[in-house]
PDB file of C-alpha atoms in Angstrom:
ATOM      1  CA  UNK Q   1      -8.524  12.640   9.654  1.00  0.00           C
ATOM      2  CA  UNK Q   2      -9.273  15.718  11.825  1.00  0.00           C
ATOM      3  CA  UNK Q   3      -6.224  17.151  14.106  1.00  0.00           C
ATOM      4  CA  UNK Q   4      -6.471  15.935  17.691  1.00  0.00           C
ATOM      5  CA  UNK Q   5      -6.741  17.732  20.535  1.00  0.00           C
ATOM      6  CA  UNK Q   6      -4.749  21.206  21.071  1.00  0.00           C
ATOM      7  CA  UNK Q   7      -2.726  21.856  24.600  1.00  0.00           C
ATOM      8  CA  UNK Q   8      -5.897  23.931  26.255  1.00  0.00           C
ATOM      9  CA  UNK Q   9      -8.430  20.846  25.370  1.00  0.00           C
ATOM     10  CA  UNK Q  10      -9.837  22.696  22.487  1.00  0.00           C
ATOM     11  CA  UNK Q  11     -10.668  20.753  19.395  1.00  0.00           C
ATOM     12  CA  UNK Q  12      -8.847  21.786  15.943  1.00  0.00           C
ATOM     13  CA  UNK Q  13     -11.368  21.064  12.976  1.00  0.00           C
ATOM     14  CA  UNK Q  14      -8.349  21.037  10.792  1.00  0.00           C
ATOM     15  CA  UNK Q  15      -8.249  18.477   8.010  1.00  0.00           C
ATOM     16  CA  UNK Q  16      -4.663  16.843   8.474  1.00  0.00           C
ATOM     17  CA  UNK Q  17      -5.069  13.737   6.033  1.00  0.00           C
ATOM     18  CA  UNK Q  18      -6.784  11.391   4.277  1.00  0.00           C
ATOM     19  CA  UNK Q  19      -6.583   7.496   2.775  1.00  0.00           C
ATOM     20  CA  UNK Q  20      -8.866   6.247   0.060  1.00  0.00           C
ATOM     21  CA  UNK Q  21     -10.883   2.980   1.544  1.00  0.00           C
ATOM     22  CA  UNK Q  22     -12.847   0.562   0.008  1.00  0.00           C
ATOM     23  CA  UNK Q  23     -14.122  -2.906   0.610  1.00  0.00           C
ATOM     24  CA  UNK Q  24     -15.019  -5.563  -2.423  1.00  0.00           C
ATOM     25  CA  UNK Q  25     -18.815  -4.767  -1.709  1.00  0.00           C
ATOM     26  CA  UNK Q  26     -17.972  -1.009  -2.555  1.00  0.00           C
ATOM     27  CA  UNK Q  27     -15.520  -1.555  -5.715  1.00  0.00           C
ATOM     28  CA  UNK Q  28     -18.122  -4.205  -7.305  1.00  0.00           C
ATOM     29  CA  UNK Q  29     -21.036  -1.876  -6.490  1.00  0.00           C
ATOM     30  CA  UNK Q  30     -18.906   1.579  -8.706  1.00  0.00           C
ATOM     31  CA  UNK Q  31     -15.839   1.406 -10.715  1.00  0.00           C
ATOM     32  CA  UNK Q  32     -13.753  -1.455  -8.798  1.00  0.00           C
ATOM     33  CA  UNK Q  33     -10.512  -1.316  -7.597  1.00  0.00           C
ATOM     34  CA  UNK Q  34      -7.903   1.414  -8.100  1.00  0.00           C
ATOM     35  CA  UNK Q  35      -5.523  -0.855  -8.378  1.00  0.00           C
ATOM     36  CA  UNK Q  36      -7.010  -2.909 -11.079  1.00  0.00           C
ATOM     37  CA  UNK Q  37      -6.867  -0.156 -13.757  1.00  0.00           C
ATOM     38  CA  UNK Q  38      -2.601  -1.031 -13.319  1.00  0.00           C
ATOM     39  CA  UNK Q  39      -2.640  -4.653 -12.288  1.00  0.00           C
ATOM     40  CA  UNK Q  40      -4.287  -7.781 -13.101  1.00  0.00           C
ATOM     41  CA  UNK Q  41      -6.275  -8.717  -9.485  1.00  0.00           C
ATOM     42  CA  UNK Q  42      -7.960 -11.845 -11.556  1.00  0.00           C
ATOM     43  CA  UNK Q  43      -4.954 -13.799 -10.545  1.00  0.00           C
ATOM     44  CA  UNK Q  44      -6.085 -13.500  -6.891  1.00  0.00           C
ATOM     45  CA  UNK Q  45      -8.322 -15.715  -4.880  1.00  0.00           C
ATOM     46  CA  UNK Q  46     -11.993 -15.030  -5.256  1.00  0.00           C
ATOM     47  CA  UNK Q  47     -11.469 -15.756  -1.442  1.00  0.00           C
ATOM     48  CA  UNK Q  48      -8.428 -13.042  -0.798  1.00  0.00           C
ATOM     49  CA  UNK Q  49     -10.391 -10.750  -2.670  1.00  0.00           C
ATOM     50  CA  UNK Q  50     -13.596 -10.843  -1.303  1.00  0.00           C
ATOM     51  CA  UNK Q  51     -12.054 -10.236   2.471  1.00  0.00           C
ATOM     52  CA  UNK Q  52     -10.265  -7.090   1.538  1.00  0.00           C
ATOM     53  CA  UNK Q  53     -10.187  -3.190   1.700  1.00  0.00           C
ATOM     54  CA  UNK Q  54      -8.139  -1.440  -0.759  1.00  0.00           C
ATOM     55  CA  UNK Q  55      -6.183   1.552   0.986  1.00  0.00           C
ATOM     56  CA  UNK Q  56      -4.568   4.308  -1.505  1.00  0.00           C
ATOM     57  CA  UNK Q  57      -3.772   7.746  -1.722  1.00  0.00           C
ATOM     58  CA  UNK Q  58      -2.534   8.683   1.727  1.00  0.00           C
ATOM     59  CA  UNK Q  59      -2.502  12.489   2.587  1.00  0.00           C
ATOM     60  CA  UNK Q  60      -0.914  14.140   5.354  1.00  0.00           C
ATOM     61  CA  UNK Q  61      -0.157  17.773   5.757  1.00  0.00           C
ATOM     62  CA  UNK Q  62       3.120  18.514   5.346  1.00  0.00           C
ATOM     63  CA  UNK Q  63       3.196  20.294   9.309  1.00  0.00           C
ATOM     64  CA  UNK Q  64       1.565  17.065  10.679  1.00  0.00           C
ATOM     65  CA  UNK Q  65       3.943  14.301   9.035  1.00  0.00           C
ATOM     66  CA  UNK Q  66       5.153  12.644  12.177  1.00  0.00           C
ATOM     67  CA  UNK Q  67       4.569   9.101  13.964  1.00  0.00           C
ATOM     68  CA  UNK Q  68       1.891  10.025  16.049  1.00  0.00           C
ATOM     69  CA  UNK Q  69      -0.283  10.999  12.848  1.00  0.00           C
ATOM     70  CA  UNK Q  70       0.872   7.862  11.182  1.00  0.00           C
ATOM     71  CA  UNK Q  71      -0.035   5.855  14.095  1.00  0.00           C
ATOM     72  CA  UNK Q  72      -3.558   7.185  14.354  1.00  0.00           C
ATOM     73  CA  UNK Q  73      -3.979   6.186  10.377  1.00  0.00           C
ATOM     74  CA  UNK Q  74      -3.181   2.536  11.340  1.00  0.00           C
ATOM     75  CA  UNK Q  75      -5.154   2.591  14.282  1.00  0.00           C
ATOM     76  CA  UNK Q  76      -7.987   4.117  12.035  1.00  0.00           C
ATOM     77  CA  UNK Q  77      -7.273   1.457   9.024  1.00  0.00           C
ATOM     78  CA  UNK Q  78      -7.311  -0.663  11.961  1.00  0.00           C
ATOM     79  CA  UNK Q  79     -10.942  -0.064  13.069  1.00  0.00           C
ATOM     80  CA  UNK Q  80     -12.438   0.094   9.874  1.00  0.00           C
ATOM     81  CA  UNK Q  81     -10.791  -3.354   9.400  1.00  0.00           C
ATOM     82  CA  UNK Q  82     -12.813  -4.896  12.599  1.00  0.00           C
ATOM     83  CA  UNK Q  83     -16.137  -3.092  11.529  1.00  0.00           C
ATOM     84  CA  UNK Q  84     -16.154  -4.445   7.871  1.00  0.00           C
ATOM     85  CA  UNK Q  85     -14.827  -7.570   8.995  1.00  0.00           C
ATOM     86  CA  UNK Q  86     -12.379  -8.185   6.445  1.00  0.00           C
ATOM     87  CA  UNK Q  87      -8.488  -9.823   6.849  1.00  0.00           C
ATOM     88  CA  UNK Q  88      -6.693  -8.007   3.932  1.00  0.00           C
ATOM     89  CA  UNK Q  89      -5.227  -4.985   3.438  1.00  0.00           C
ATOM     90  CA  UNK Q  90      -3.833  -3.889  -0.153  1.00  0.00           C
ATOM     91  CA  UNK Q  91      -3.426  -0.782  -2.189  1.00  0.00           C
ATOM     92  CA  UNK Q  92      -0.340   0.211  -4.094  1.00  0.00           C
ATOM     93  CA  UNK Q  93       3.082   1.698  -2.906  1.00  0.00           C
ATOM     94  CA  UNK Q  94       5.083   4.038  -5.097  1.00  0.00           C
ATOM     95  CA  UNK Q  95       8.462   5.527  -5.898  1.00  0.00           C
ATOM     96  CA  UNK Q  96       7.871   8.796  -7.569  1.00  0.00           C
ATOM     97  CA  UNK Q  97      10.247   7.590 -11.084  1.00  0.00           C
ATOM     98  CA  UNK Q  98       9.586   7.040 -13.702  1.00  0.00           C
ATOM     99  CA  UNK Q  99      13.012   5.711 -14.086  1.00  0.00           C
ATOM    100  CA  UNK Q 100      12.793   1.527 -15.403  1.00  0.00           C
ATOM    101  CA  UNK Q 101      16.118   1.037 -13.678  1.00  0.00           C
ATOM    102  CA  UNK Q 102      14.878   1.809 -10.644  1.00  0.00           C
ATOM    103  CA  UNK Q 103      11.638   0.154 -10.664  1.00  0.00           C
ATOM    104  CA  UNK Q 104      13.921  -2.730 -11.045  1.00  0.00           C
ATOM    105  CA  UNK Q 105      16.607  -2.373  -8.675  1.00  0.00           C
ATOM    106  CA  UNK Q 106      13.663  -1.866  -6.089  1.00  0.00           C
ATOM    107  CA  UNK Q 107      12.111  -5.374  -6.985  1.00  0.00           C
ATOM    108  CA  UNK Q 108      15.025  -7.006  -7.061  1.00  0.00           C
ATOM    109  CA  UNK Q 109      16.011  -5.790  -3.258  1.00  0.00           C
ATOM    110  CA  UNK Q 110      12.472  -6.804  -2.333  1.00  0.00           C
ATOM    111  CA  UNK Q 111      13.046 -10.201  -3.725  1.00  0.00           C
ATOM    112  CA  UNK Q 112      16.493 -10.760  -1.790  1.00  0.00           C
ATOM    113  CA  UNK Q 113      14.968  -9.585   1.187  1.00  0.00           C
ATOM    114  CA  UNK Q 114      12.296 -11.672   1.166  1.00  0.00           C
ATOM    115  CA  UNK Q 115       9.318  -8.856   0.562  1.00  0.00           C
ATOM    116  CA  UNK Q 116       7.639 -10.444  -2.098  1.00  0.00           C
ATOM    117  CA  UNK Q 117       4.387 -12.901  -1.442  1.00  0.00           C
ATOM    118  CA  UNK Q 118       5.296 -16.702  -2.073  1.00  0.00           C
ATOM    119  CA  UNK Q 119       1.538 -17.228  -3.075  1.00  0.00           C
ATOM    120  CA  UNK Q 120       0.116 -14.087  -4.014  1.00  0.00           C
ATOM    121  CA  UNK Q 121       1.249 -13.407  -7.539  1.00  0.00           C
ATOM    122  CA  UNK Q 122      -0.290 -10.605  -9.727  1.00  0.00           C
ATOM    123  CA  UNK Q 123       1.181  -9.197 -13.206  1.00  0.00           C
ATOM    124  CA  UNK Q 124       1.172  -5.323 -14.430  1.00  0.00           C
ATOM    125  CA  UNK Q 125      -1.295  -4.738 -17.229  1.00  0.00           C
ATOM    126  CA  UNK Q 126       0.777  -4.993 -20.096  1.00  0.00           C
ATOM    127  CA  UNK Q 127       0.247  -1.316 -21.126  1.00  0.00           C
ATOM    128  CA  UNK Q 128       1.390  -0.544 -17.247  1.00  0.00           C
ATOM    129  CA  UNK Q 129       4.620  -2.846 -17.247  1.00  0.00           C
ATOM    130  CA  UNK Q 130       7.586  -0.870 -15.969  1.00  0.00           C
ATOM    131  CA  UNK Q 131       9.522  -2.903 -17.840  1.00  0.00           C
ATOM    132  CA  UNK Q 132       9.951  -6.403 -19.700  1.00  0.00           C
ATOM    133  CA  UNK Q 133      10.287  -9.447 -17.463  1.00  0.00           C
ATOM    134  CA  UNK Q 134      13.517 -10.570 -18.511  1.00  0.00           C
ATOM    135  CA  UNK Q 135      14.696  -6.548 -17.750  1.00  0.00           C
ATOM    136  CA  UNK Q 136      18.290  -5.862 -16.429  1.00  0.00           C
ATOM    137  CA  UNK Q 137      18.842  -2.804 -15.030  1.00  0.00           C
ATOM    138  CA  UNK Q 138      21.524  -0.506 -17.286  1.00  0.00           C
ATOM    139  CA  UNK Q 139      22.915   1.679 -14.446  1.00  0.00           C
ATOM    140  CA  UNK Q 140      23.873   1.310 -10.505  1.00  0.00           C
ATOM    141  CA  UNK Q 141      21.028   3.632  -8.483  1.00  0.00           C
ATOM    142  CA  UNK Q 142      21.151   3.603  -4.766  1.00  0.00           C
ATOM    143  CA  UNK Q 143      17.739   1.615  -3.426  1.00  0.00           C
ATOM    144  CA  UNK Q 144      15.456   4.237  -1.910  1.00  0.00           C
ATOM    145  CA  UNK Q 145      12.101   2.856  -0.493  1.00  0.00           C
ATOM    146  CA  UNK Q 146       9.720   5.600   0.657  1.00  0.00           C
ATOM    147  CA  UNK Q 147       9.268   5.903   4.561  1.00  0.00           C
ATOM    148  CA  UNK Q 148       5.102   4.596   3.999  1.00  0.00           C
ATOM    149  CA  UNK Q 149       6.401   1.636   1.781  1.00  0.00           C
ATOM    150  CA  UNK Q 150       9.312   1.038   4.047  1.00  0.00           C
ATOM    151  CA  UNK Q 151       6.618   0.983   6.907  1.00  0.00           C
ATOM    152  CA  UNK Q 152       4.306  -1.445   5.154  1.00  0.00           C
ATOM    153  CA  UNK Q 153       6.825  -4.116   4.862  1.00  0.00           C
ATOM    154  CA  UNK Q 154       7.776  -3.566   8.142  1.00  0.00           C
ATOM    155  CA  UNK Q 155       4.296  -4.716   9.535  1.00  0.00           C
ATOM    156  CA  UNK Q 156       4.504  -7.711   7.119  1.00  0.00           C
ATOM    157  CA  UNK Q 157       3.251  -6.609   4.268  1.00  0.00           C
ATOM    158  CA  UNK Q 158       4.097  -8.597   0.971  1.00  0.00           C
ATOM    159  CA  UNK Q 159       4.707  -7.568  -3.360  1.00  0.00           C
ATOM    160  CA  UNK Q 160       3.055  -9.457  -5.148  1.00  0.00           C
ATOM    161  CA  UNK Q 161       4.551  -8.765  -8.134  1.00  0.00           C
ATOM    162  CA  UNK Q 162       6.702  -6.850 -10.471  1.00  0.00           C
ATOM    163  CA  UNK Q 163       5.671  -2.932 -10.840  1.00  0.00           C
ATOM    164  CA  UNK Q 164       3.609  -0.804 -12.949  1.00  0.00           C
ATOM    165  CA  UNK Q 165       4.395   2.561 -14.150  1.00  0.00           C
ATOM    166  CA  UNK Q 166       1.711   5.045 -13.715  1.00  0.00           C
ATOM    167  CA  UNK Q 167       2.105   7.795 -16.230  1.00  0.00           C
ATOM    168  CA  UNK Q 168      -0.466   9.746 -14.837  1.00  0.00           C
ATOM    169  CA  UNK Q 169       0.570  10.168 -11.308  1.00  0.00           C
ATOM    170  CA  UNK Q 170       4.473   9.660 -12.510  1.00  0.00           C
ATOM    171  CA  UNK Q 171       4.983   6.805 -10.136  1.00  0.00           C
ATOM    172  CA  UNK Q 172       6.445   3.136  -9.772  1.00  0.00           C
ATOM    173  CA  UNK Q 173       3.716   1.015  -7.907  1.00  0.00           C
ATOM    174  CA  UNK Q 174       4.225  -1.927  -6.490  1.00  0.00           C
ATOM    175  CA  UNK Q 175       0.941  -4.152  -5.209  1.00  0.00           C
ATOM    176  CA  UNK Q 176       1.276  -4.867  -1.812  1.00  0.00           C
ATOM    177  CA  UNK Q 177      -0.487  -7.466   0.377  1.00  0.00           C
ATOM    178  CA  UNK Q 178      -0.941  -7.438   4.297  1.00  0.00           C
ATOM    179  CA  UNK Q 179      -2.680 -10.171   5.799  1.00  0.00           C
ATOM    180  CA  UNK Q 180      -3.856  -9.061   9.203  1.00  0.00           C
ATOM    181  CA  UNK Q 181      -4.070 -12.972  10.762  1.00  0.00           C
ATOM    182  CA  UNK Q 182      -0.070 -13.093   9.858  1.00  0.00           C
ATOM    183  CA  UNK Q 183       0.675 -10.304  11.863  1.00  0.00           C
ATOM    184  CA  UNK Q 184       2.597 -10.853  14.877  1.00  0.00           C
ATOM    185  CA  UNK Q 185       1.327 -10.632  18.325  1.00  0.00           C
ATOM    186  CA  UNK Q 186       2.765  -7.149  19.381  1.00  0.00           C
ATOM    187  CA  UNK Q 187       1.837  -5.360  16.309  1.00  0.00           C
ATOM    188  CA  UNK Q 188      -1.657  -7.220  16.640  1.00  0.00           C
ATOM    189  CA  UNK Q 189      -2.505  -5.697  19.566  1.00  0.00           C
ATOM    190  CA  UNK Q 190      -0.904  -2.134  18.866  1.00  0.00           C
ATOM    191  CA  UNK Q 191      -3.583  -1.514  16.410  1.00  0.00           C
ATOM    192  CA  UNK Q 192      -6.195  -3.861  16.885  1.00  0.00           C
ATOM    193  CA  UNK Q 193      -6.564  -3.340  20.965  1.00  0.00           C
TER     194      UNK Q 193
END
């Protein structure tokens, strides 16, 4: 994403962020989805799948982290939404812990606030798990969603599952899940317009 506009009409060339895209057609023709290497997507209908874009790794400068950039990233995810045609929008969401307990506490918020899918179930890799699924967090942490996951399930957007941990990035994801038809009219036609 370049910068917009400056005050005297000028244009800015200045990189300000980014967000890894790609549809089914692109995953199945390279490596496949990010998210697959943490969770198992086989649990998913062929039919889900197939009409989705997998968003990760959002970017912003630090100087440019504000609503109006955020907004133009929807609007963008929105557009590249209409021209590949497709309804779904998933990619992971993470806490940057490593921490079990929270992984936890997180889910089980999500779950008594109604933020995880009713349908759309997937399952960590089991070398991913964050923890067992019969896990009980040992110690009282304060529930701290980030302000892009927070965001997410503000639009609608659904868990569908427990978390992974990624070692690598030292992050709790969490799958999420936003079907475009299910979102409601004013948010519709803020981004899709």
């Amino acid at each position: 994403m370049l910068s917009p506009s400056d005050r005297r009409g000028q244009k800015n060339q200045e990189v300000i962020g980014t967000y890894r895209m790609q549809t089914h057609e692109m995953a199945a023709a390279a490596h496949g989805f990010y998210s697959a290497s943490e969770f198992d997507l086989t649990h998913l209908p062929d039919g889900v799948v197939q009409n989705s874009v997998e968003v990760g790794r959002a970017c912003i400068a630090a100087a440019h982290r504000n609503g109006r950039v955020l907004f133009l990233f929807w609007r963008g995810l929105a557009v590249y939404m209409m021209l590949t045609k497709k309804r779904y929008l998933f990619g992971c969401c993470s806490l940057t812990s490593q921490n079990p307990d929270e992984g936890r506490l997180v889910m089980d918020y999500l779950q008594a606030n109604g933020y995880v899918h009713s349908e759309l179930q997937v399952l960590p890799l089991p070398v991913c798990a964050c923890y067992p699924e019969d896990y009980i967090a040992q110690k009282t942490l304060p529930v701290k969603i980030p302000r892009l996951f927070r965001i997410y399930l503000e639009y609608g957007a659904k868990v569908c599952g427990p978390p992974t941990i990624d070692r690598r990035f030292k992050t709790i994801d969490y799958l999420v899940m936003l079907d475009i038809a299910a979102l409601d009219q004013p948010t519709f036609r803020m981004f899709f317009r």
